[in-house]
Short mmCIF file of C-alpha atoms in Angstrom, two decimals:
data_model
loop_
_atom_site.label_atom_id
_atom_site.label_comp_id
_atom_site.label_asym_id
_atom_site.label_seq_id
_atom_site.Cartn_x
_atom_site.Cartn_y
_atom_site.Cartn_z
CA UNK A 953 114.90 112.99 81.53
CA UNK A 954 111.80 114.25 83.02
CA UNK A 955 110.46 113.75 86.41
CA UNK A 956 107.04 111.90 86.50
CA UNK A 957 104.95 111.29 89.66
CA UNK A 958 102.99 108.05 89.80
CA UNK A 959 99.76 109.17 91.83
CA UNK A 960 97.80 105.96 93.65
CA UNK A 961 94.30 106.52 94.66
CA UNK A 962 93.11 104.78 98.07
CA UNK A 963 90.88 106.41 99.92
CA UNK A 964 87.84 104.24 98.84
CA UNK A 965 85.59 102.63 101.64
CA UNK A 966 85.88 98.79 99.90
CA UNK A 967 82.31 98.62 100.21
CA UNK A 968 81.96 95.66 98.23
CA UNK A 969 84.63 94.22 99.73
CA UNK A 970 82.17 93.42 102.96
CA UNK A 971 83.43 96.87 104.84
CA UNK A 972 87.03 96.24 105.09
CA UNK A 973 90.35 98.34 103.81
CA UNK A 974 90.51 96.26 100.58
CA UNK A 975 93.42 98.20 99.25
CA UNK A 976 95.39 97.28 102.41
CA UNK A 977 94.23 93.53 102.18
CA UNK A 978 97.93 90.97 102.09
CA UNK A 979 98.56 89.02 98.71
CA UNK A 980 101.98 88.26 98.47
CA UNK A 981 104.20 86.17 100.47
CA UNK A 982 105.54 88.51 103.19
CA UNK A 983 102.82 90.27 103.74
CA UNK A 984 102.86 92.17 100.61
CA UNK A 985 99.91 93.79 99.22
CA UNK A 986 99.19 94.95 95.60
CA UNK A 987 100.32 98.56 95.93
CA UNK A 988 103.25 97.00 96.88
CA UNK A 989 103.97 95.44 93.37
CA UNK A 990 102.54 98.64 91.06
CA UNK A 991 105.23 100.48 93.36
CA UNK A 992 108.06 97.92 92.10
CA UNK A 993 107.07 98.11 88.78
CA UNK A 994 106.62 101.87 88.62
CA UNK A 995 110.40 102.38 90.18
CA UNK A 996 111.58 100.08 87.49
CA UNK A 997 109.41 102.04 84.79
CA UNK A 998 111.49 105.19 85.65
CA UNK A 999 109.37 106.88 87.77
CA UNK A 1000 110.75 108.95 90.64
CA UNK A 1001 108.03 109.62 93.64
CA UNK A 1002 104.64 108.39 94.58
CA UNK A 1003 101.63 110.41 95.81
CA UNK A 1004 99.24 108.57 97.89
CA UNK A 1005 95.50 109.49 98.32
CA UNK A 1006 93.78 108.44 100.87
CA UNK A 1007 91.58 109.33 103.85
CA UNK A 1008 92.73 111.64 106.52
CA UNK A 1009 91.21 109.26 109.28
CA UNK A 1010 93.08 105.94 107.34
CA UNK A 1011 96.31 107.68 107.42
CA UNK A 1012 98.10 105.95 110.34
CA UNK A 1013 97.15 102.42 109.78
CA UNK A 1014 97.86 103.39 106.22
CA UNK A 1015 101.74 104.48 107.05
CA UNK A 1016 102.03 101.74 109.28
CA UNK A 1017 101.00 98.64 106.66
CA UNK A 1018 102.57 100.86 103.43
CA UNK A 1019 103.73 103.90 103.73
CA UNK A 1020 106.53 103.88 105.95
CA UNK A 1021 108.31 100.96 104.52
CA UNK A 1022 107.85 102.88 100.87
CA UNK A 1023 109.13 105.97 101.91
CA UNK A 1024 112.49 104.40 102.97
CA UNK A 1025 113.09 102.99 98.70
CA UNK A 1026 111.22 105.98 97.04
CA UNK A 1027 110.07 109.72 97.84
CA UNK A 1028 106.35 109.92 99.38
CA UNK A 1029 103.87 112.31 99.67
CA UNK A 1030 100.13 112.22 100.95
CA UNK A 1031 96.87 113.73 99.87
CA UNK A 1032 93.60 113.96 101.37
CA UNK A 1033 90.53 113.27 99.92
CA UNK A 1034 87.84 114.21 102.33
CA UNK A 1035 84.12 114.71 101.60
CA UNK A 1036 83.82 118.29 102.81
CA UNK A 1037 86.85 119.70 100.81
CA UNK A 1038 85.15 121.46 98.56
CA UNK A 1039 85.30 125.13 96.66
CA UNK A 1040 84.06 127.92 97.90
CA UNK A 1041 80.47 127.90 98.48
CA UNK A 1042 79.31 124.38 98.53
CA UNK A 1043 78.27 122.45 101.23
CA UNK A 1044 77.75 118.70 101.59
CA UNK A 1045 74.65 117.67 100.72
CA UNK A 1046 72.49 116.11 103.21
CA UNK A 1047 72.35 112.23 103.34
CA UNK A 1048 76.25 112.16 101.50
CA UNK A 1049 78.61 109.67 103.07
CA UNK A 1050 81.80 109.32 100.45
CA UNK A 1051 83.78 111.73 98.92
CA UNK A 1052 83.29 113.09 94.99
CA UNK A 1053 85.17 109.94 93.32
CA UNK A 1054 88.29 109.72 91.41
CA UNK A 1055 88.20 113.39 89.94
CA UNK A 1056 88.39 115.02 93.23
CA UNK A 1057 91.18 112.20 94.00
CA UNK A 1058 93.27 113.74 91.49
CA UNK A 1059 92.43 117.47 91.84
CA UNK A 1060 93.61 117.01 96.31
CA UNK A 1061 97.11 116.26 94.83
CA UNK A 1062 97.42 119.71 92.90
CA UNK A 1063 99.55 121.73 95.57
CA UNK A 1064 102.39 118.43 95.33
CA UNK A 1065 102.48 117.99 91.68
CA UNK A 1066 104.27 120.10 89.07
CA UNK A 1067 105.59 116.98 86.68
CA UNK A 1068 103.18 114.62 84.25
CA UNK A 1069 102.17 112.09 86.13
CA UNK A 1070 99.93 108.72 86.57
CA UNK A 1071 97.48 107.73 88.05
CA UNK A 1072 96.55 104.62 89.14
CA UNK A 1073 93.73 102.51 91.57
CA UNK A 1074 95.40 101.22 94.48
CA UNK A 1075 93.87 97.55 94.60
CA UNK A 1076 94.31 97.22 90.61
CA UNK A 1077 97.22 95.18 89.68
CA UNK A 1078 98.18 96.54 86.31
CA UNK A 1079 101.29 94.79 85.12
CA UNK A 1080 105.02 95.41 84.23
CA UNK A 1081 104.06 97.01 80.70
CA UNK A 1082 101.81 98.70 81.44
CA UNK A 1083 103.85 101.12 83.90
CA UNK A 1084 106.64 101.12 81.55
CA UNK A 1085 104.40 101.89 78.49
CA UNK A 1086 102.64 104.73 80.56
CA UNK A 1087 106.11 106.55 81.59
CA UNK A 1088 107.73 106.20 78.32
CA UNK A 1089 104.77 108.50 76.72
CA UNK A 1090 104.84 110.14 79.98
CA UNK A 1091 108.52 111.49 79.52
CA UNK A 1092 107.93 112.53 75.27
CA UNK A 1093 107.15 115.49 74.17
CA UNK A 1094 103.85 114.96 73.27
CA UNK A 1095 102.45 118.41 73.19
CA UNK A 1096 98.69 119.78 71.38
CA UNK A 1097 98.29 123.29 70.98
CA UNK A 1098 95.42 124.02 72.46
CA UNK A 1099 94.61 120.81 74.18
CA UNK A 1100 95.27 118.78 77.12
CA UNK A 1101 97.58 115.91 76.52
CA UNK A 1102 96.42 112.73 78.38
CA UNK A 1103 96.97 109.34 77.47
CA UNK A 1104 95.45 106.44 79.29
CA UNK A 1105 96.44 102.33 79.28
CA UNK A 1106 93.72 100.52 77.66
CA UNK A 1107 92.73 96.83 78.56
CA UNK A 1108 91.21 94.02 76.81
CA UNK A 1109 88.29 93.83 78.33
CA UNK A 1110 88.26 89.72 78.93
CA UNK A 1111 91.38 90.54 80.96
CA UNK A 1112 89.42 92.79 83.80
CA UNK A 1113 86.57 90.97 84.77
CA UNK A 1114 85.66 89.00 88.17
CA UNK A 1115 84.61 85.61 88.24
CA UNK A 1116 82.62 86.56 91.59
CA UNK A 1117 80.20 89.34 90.28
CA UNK A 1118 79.96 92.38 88.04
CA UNK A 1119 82.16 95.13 87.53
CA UNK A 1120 82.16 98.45 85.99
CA UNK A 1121 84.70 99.55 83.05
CA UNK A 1122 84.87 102.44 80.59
CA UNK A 1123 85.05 100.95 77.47
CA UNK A 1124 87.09 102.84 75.18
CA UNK A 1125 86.05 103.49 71.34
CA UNK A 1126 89.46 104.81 69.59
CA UNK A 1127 90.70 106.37 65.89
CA UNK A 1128 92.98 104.67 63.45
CA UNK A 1129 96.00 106.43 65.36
CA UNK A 1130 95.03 105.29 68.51
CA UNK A 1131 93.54 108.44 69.93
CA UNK A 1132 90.31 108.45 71.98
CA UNK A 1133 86.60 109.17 70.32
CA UNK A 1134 85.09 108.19 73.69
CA UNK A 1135 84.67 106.39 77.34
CA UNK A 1136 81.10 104.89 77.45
CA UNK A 1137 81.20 103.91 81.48
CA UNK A 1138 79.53 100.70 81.57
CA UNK A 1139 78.15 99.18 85.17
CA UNK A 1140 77.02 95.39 85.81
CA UNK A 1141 79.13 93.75 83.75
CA UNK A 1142 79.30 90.21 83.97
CA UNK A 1143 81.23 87.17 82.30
CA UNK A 1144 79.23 84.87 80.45
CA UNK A 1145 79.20 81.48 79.19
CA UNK A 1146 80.25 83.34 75.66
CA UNK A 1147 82.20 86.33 76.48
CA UNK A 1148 80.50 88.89 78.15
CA UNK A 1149 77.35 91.14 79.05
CA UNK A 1150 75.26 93.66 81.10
CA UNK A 1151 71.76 93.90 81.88
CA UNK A 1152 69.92 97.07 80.01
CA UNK A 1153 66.06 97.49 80.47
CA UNK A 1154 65.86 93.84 82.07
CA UNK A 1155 67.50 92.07 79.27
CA UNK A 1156 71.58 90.84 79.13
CA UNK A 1157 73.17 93.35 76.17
CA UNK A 1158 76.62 91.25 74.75
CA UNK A 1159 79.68 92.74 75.13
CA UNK A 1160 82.49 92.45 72.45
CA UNK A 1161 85.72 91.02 75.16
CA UNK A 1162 87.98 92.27 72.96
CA UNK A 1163 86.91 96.16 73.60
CA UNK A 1164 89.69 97.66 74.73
CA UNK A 1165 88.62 99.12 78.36
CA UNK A 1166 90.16 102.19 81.15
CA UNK A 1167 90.99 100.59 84.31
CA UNK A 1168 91.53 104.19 85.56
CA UNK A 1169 95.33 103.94 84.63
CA UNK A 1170 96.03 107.48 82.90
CA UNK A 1171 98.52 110.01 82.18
CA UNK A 1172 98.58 113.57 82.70
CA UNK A 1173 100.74 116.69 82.38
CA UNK A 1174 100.35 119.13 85.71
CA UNK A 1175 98.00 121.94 83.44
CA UNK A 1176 94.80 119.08 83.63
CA UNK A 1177 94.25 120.12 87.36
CA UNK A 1178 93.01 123.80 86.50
CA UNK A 1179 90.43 121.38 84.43
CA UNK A 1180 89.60 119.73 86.96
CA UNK A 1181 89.25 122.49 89.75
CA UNK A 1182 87.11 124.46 87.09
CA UNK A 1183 85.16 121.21 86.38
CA UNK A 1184 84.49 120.24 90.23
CA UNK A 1185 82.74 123.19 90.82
CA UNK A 1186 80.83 123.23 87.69
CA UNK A 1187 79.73 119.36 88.73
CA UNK A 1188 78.69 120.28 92.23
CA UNK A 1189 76.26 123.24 90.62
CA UNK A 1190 74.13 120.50 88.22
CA UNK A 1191 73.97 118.23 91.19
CA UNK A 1192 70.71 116.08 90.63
CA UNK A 1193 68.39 116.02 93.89
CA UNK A 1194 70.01 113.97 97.01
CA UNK A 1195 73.83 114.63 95.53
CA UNK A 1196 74.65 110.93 94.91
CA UNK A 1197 76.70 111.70 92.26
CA UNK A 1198 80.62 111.05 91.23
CA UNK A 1199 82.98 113.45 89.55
CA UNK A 1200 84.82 110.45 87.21
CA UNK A 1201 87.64 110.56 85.58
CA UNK A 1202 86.64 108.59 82.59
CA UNK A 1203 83.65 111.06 82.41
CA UNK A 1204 85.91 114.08 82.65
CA UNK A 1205 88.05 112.93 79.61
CA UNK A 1206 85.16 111.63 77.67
CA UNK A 1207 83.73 115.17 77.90
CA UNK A 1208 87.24 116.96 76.93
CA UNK A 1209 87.36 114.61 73.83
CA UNK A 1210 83.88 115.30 72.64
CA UNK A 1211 84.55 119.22 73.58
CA UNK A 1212 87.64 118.97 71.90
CA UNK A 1213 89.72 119.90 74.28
CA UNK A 1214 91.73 117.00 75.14
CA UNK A 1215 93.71 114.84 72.64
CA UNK A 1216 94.55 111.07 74.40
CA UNK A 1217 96.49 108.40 73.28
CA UNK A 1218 95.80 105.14 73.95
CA UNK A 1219 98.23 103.19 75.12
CA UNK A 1220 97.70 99.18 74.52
CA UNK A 1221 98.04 96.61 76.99
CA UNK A 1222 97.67 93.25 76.81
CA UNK A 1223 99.05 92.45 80.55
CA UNK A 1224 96.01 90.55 82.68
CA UNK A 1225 94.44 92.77 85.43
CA UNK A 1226 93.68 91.10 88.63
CA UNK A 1227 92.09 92.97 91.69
CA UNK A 1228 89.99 92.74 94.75
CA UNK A 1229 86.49 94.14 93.87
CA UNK A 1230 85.20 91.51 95.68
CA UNK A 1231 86.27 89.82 98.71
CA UNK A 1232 86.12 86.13 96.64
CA UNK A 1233 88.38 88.13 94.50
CA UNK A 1234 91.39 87.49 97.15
CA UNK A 1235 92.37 83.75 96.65
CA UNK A 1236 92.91 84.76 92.55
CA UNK A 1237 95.36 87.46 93.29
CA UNK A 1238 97.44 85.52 95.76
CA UNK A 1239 97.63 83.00 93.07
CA UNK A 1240 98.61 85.30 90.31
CA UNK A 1241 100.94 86.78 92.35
CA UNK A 1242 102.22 83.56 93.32
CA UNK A 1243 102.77 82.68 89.48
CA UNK A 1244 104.45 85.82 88.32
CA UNK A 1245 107.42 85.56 91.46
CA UNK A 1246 107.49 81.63 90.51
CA UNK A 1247 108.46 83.27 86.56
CA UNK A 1248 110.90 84.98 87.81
CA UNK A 1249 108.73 88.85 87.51
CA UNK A 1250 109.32 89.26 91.00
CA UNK A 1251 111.97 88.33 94.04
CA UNK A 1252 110.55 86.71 97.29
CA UNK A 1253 110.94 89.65 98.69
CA UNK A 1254 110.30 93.58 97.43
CA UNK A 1255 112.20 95.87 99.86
#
């Protein structure tokens, strides 16, 4: 069978999560925290090392709370995503703080990657399915001519969002045979008394809760990071005045589709997301983490 790589991204400040290391934050009983279980489930799913991005200056607090206890149950490797690695020729732009978002995530793994591979948010808890889903496309032979093949978990959208303030989610518009038309990235949206919404031009738009949504949970073969080196460089040269900008992965493959140069399957899930956008967030993933060991998902105890 064929090697697969799940890649988890972590190198984001946790802004809204009032300034600390969210994706480092304790939910489980012994200390566990949710990379912990996507780990566990991704093992049992099949797949056989796991690439960590983070930053260069989180990287020993980062081994100490994670990465050296994972490394002793599964091969590790570490990438750096750091604001100034960029190509040839660009410079950070004045005022710029973070690093280029989840594209350049993915493209500072290319020298340790040769296998498909997923990729996954670090303080997303995605569910047992949806790993084992993911790596069963992962592992066919599920080749285009002339395109990228990428597939990517969808979500129901009701089963992502925070009871403690908006979120953002690329809600997914697919074909009959469950391949991707488009990503429209939506910000500010909020639950509502009937579902859910987001404010456009001062007025609350509804949002159908039963759109099926990327929680940045995708699946790539090795051949998308030439894409995306090619595409980071053509993003940094359209930068709009004071460079604010992300390079996004649902933007990436929304533009690939519409160019036609990327085919991707969507895989369903109907497993409930929890997660720690916010720091209120916390008490409802201990709980749900609680639940799912009581049902017998989980031991006590990982490792």
């Amino acid at each position: 069978m064929k090697k697969t790589t799940l890649v988890i991204m972590a190198a984001g400040i946790g802004s809204r999560f009032g300034g600390g290391i969210k994706q480092l934050e304790p939910v489980g009983p012994n200390g566990e925290i949710i990379m912990d279980y996507s780990i566990y489930d991704a093992m049992e799913a099949g797949f056989d090392k796991v690439v960590f991005v983070i930053r260069k200056d989180l990287e020993e607090v980062f081994r100490e709370v994670i990465g050296n206890r994972i490394e002793k149950v599964v091969p590790v490797e570490y990438a750096f995503q750091e604001i100034d690695d960029l190509p040839k020729g660009f410079t950070v732009p004045e005022g710029r703080t973070k690093p280029w978002g989840t594209g350049q995530a993915i493209l500072a793994c290319k020298e340790l990657i040769n296998e498909p591979f997923a990729v996954i948010n670090a303080d997303d808890y995605y569910g047992k399915d949806s790993f084992k889903t993911l790596h069963d496309y992962l592992v066919e032979e599920n080749h285009f001519e002339g395109q990228y093949n990428i597939s990517m978990v969808g979500f129901i959208l009701k089963n992502t969002l925070s009871d403690n303030g908006a979120v953002t989610r690329g809600i997914c518009r697919a074909d009959e045979e469950g391949n991707l038309i488009a990503v429209d990235e939506t910000s500010g949206i909020i639950k509502t008394a009937d579902g859910a919404a987001c404010e456009r031009n001062g007025e609350l738009v509804k949002i159908d809760v039963e759109s099926r949504v990327s929680m940045n949970m995708w699946g790539f073969e090795p051949d998308f990071f030439n894409e995306l080196e090619n595409g980071f460089a053509a993003f940094l040269s359209n930068l709009k005045e004071g460079g604010k900008q992300e390079y996004l992965l649902p933007t990436i493959v929304d533009g690939l589709v519409k160019n036609n140069k990327a085919r991707v399957k969507v895989l369903e899930s109907k497993d409930k997301w929890v997660g720690v956008t916010y720091k209120e967030d916390k008490p409802v993933v201990v709980a749900s983490i609680k639940e799912l060991i009581a049902s017998g998902k989980y031991p006590d105890k990982l490792y």
